[in-house]
Short mmCIF file of C-alpha atoms in Angstrom, two decimals:
data_model
loop_
_atom_site.label_atom_id
_atom_site.label_comp_id
_atom_site.label_asym_id
_atom_site.label_seq_id
_atom_site.Cartn_x
_atom_site.Cartn_y
_atom_site.Cartn_z
CA GLN U 1 10.49 11.24 -5.31
CA SER U 2 7.84 8.80 -6.61
CA VAL U 3 8.44 7.01 -9.91
CA LEU U 4 4.66 6.99 -10.38
CA THR U 5 3.59 10.59 -11.04
CA GLN U 6 0.20 11.95 -9.98
CA PRO U 7 -1.06 15.53 -9.91
CA PRO U 8 -0.88 16.84 -6.31
CA SER U 9 -4.43 18.11 -6.39
CA ALA U 10 -7.76 17.82 -8.17
CA SER U 11 -11.16 19.32 -7.62
CA GLY U 12 -14.75 19.21 -8.75
CA THR U 13 -18.28 20.15 -7.80
CA PRO U 14 -20.93 17.69 -6.63
CA GLY U 15 -22.23 15.56 -9.49
CA GLN U 16 -19.22 16.22 -11.71
CA ARG U 17 -16.85 13.64 -13.18
CA VAL U 18 -13.22 13.89 -12.15
CA THR U 19 -10.20 11.96 -13.40
CA ILE U 20 -6.87 11.45 -11.69
CA SER U 21 -3.87 10.40 -13.74
CA CYS U 22 -0.91 8.21 -12.85
CA SER U 23 2.14 8.18 -15.10
CA GLY U 24 4.77 5.45 -14.89
CA SER U 25 7.12 3.51 -17.16
CA SER U 26 7.59 0.20 -18.96
CA SER U 27 8.94 -1.45 -15.82
CA ASN U 28 5.83 -0.77 -13.76
CA ILE U 29 2.52 0.29 -15.24
CA ARG U 30 3.07 -1.08 -18.75
CA SER U 31 3.94 -4.56 -17.55
CA ASN U 32 2.07 -4.88 -14.27
CA TYR U 33 -1.35 -4.26 -12.74
CA VAL U 34 -2.34 -0.88 -11.38
CA TYR U 35 -4.12 -0.40 -8.08
CA TRP U 36 -5.91 2.65 -6.66
CA TYR U 37 -6.41 3.55 -3.00
CA GLN U 38 -8.56 6.12 -1.21
CA GLN U 39 -7.42 7.53 2.12
CA LEU U 40 -9.84 9.55 4.16
CA PRO U 41 -8.33 11.90 6.77
CA GLY U 42 -6.99 10.04 9.81
CA THR U 43 -7.80 6.58 8.47
CA ALA U 44 -5.99 3.68 6.82
CA PRO U 45 -6.08 3.49 3.03
CA LYS U 46 -8.83 1.56 1.28
CA LEU U 47 -8.45 -0.46 -1.91
CA LEU U 48 -10.61 1.13 -4.61
CA ILE U 49 -9.46 -0.56 -7.84
CA TYR U 50 -7.36 -3.70 -8.46
CA ARG U 51 -6.11 -5.35 -11.65
CA ASN U 52 -6.35 -1.99 -13.48
CA ASN U 53 -10.16 -1.76 -13.55
CA GLN U 54 -11.75 -4.15 -11.05
CA ARG U 55 -13.72 -2.93 -8.05
CA PRO U 56 -13.71 -4.82 -4.73
CA SER U 57 -17.07 -5.70 -3.29
CA GLY U 58 -18.67 -2.63 -1.75
CA VAL U 59 -16.93 0.01 -3.90
CA PRO U 60 -19.54 2.00 -5.81
CA ASP U 61 -19.52 1.82 -9.60
CA ARG U 62 -18.98 5.58 -9.61
CA PHE U 63 -15.29 4.65 -9.32
CA SER U 64 -13.59 3.24 -12.40
CA GLY U 65 -10.02 2.57 -13.48
CA SER U 66 -8.28 2.29 -16.80
CA LYS U 67 -4.79 1.75 -18.13
CA SER U 68 -3.07 2.49 -21.42
CA GLY U 69 0.61 1.95 -22.02
CA THR U 70 2.58 3.54 -19.23
CA SER U 71 -0.32 5.54 -17.79
CA ALA U 72 -3.41 4.84 -15.78
CA SER U 73 -6.42 6.84 -14.66
CA LEU U 74 -9.01 6.80 -11.92
CA ALA U 75 -12.38 8.30 -12.77
CA ILE U 76 -14.98 9.35 -10.23
CA SER U 77 -18.40 10.17 -11.56
CA GLY U 78 -21.31 11.72 -9.69
CA LEU U 79 -18.88 13.38 -7.32
CA ARG U 80 -20.00 13.51 -3.66
CA SER U 81 -18.69 15.40 -0.68
CA GLU U 82 -17.62 12.14 0.98
CA ASP U 83 -15.24 11.51 -1.94
CA GLU U 84 -12.99 14.24 -0.59
CA ALA U 85 -9.81 12.31 0.24
CA ASP U 86 -6.29 11.51 -0.90
CA TYR U 87 -5.98 9.05 -3.80
CA TYR U 88 -2.92 6.93 -4.57
CA CYS U 89 -2.02 4.74 -7.51
CA ALA U 90 0.32 1.79 -7.05
CA SER U 91 2.04 -0.83 -9.17
CA TRP U 92 4.79 -3.43 -8.93
CA ASP U 93 8.09 -2.37 -10.53
CA ASP U 94 10.09 -5.13 -12.20
CA SER U 95 13.37 -3.19 -12.11
CA LEU U 96 13.13 -2.27 -8.43
CA SER U 97 11.43 -5.53 -7.37
CA GLY U 98 9.07 -3.58 -5.22
CA VAL U 99 5.71 -1.89 -5.00
CA LEU U 100 5.63 1.75 -5.99
CA PHE U 101 3.04 4.28 -4.86
CA GLY U 102 2.32 7.51 -6.62
CA GLY U 103 2.79 10.69 -4.63
CA GLY U 104 -0.97 11.01 -4.06
CA THR U 105 -3.66 13.36 -5.27
CA LYS U 106 -5.74 15.41 -2.82
CA LEU U 107 -9.28 15.64 -4.15
CA THR U 108 -11.36 18.58 -3.05
CA VAL U 109 -15.12 18.68 -3.56
CA LEU U 110 -16.06 22.32 -3.96
CA GLU F 1 -14.19 -10.43 11.26
CA VAL F 2 -11.17 -10.02 9.05
CA GLN F 3 -8.68 -7.98 11.00
CA LEU F 4 -5.06 -6.89 11.26
CA VAL F 5 -3.75 -5.36 14.47
CA GLU F 6 -0.28 -3.83 14.68
CA SER F 7 1.74 -3.26 17.82
CA GLY F 8 5.26 -2.43 18.90
CA GLY F 9 5.58 1.19 17.79
CA GLY F 10 7.05 3.90 20.00
CA LEU F 11 9.80 6.41 20.50
CA VAL F 12 13.34 5.25 19.76
CA GLN F 13 16.66 7.06 19.47
CA PRO F 14 18.53 7.26 16.19
CA GLY F 15 20.53 4.08 15.69
CA GLY F 16 18.15 2.11 17.88
CA SER F 17 16.03 -0.93 17.12
CA LEU F 18 12.34 -1.78 17.23
CA ARG F 19 10.22 -4.82 16.36
CA LEU F 20 6.75 -4.38 15.00
CA SER F 21 4.13 -7.11 15.12
CA CYS F 22 0.89 -7.63 13.23
CA ALA F 23 -1.71 -10.11 14.44
CA ALA F 24 -4.05 -11.43 11.76
CA SER F 25 -7.48 -12.91 12.36
CA GLY F 26 -10.64 -13.84 10.45
CA PHE F 27 -8.90 -15.27 7.38
CA THR F 28 -6.48 -18.01 6.36
CA PHE F 29 -3.18 -16.22 6.94
CA THR F 30 -1.13 -18.80 5.02
CA ASN F 31 -2.97 -18.03 1.77
CA TYR F 32 -1.68 -14.45 1.46
CA TRP F 33 1.39 -12.39 0.76
CA MET F 34 1.76 -9.75 3.47
CA SER F 35 3.30 -6.27 3.40
CA TRP F 36 4.37 -3.37 5.55
CA VAL F 37 3.53 0.09 4.25
CA ARG F 38 4.50 3.33 6.01
CA GLN F 39 3.39 6.92 5.94
CA ALA F 40 5.53 9.73 7.31
CA PRO F 41 3.64 12.60 8.98
CA GLY F 42 1.86 14.65 6.33
CA LYS F 43 3.38 12.58 3.51
CA GLY F 44 2.27 9.90 1.08
CA LEU F 45 2.32 6.13 1.26
CA GLU F 46 5.56 4.19 0.91
CA TRP F 47 5.73 0.42 0.58
CA VAL F 48 8.44 -0.99 2.87
CA ALA F 49 8.58 -4.79 2.43
CA ASN F 50 6.60 -7.89 1.58
CA ILE F 51 6.79 -11.60 2.16
CA LYS F 52 5.37 -14.59 0.33
CA GLN F 53 2.96 -17.04 1.96
CA ASP F 54 5.66 -19.49 3.00
CA GLY F 55 8.34 -16.86 3.67
CA SER F 56 10.47 -18.05 0.72
CA GLU F 57 10.43 -14.64 -1.00
CA LYS F 58 10.97 -11.27 0.60
CA TYR F 59 11.38 -7.87 -1.03
CA TYR F 60 12.35 -4.48 0.41
CA VAL F 61 12.42 -0.83 -0.62
CA ASP F 62 16.00 0.24 -1.19
CA SER F 63 16.04 2.66 1.74
CA VAL F 64 15.57 -0.13 4.32
CA LYS F 65 17.62 -2.95 2.75
CA GLY F 66 20.15 -4.29 5.24
CA ARG F 67 18.40 -2.54 8.15
CA PHE F 68 14.89 -4.03 8.24
CA THR F 69 13.85 -7.68 8.19
CA ILE F 70 10.33 -8.88 7.42
CA SER F 71 9.22 -12.27 8.75
CA ARG F 72 6.12 -14.23 9.55
CA ASP F 73 5.02 -17.03 11.88
CA ASN F 74 2.18 -18.85 10.17
CA ALA F 75 1.50 -20.93 13.26
CA LYS F 76 0.76 -17.72 15.15
CA ASN F 77 -0.92 -15.86 12.27
CA SER F 78 1.57 -13.09 12.77
CA LEU F 79 3.72 -10.76 10.66
CA TYR F 80 6.81 -8.94 11.95
CA LEU F 81 9.13 -6.16 10.99
CA GLN F 82 12.48 -6.05 12.79
CA MET F 83 14.04 -2.60 12.38
CA TYR F 84 17.67 -1.80 13.12
CA SER F 85 19.82 1.32 12.74
CA LEU F 86 16.76 3.51 12.78
CA ARG F 87 16.97 6.97 11.31
CA ALA F 88 14.89 10.10 11.66
CA GLU F 89 13.51 9.52 8.19
CA ASP F 90 12.00 6.19 9.35
CA THR F 91 9.54 8.13 11.47
CA ALA F 92 6.10 7.15 10.22
CA VAL F 93 2.89 5.29 10.85
CA TYR F 94 3.57 1.66 9.88
CA TYR F 95 0.67 -0.30 8.43
CA CYS F 96 0.42 -4.04 8.07
CA ALA F 97 -1.50 -5.01 4.92
CA ARG F 98 -2.85 -8.15 3.33
CA ASP F 99 -1.81 -8.47 -0.29
CA LEU F 100 -3.98 -10.24 -2.86
CA ALA F 101 -0.86 -10.59 -5.07
CA TYR F 102 -2.46 -12.13 -8.14
CA CYS F 103 -0.26 -14.90 -9.53
CA GLY F 104 -0.26 -16.46 -12.97
CA GLY F 105 2.10 -17.69 -15.67
CA GLY F 106 4.84 -18.15 -13.12
CA SER F 107 4.71 -14.55 -11.92
CA CYS F 108 3.06 -12.79 -9.07
CA TYR F 109 1.86 -9.17 -9.03
CA PRO F 110 1.92 -7.77 -5.49
CA GLY F 111 0.36 -4.46 -4.65
CA ALA F 112 -3.37 -5.16 -4.09
CA PHE F 113 -3.62 -4.37 -0.38
CA ASP F 114 -7.21 -5.20 0.47
CA ILE F 115 -7.05 -5.31 4.26
CA TRP F 116 -5.11 -2.80 6.39
CA GLY F 117 -4.42 -2.54 10.07
CA GLN F 118 -4.95 0.64 12.06
CA GLY F 119 -1.24 1.44 12.00
CA THR F 120 1.41 1.88 14.69
CA MET F 121 3.50 5.03 15.07
CA VAL F 122 7.26 4.86 15.08
CA THR F 123 9.12 7.99 16.09
CA VAL F 124 12.91 8.16 15.72
CA SER F 125 14.24 11.09 17.71
CA SER F 126 16.79 11.95 20.37
#
């Protein structure tokens, strides 16, 4: 059972804005950076957001991250069919001395 | 080209051992923390272990402590995961990942895996 909690599924229609939440605690999200990953079927994960809200080179600005207290969110605007994937949040946990991943959210583009 | 290539996966009996390798190329290996992340069939991602640039710090998920050992050979640009006492629940694709691990104020914040290998499958079954 993940200590970072994500909704198992999310959906939206093309062009819509969708948000995915990630709930943690004071030992992880509150006191450390949050990262977001996208995993397309059959492929390795891809870093989407680092340091809570920074995008690596090549990631479209349709993807944005935010953090407040013990929670974080990934927002995807202008939803496209190619955004259909699994999304994971992650953060270091000071109590466990390890990286935690959320359970993942499967995004469906209707 | 920046690349990570894993090898060493396969079928092993419960209680057996396996050593995974990850060959890095296209970047200065000694500048980065490195991690192993696994994904059981149809399941989510699970971080397994990481190691600091010089090997002086290593961290493990509780479920593998005492059974798995992460190491690196900076002269060979290689990362390893030695796995002992394997269990059925260790069955997964194992990914090698480069970790940006931002450091500041005396602390480092691992978890930003910006480069991933293609993964190697480990199956623990009799």
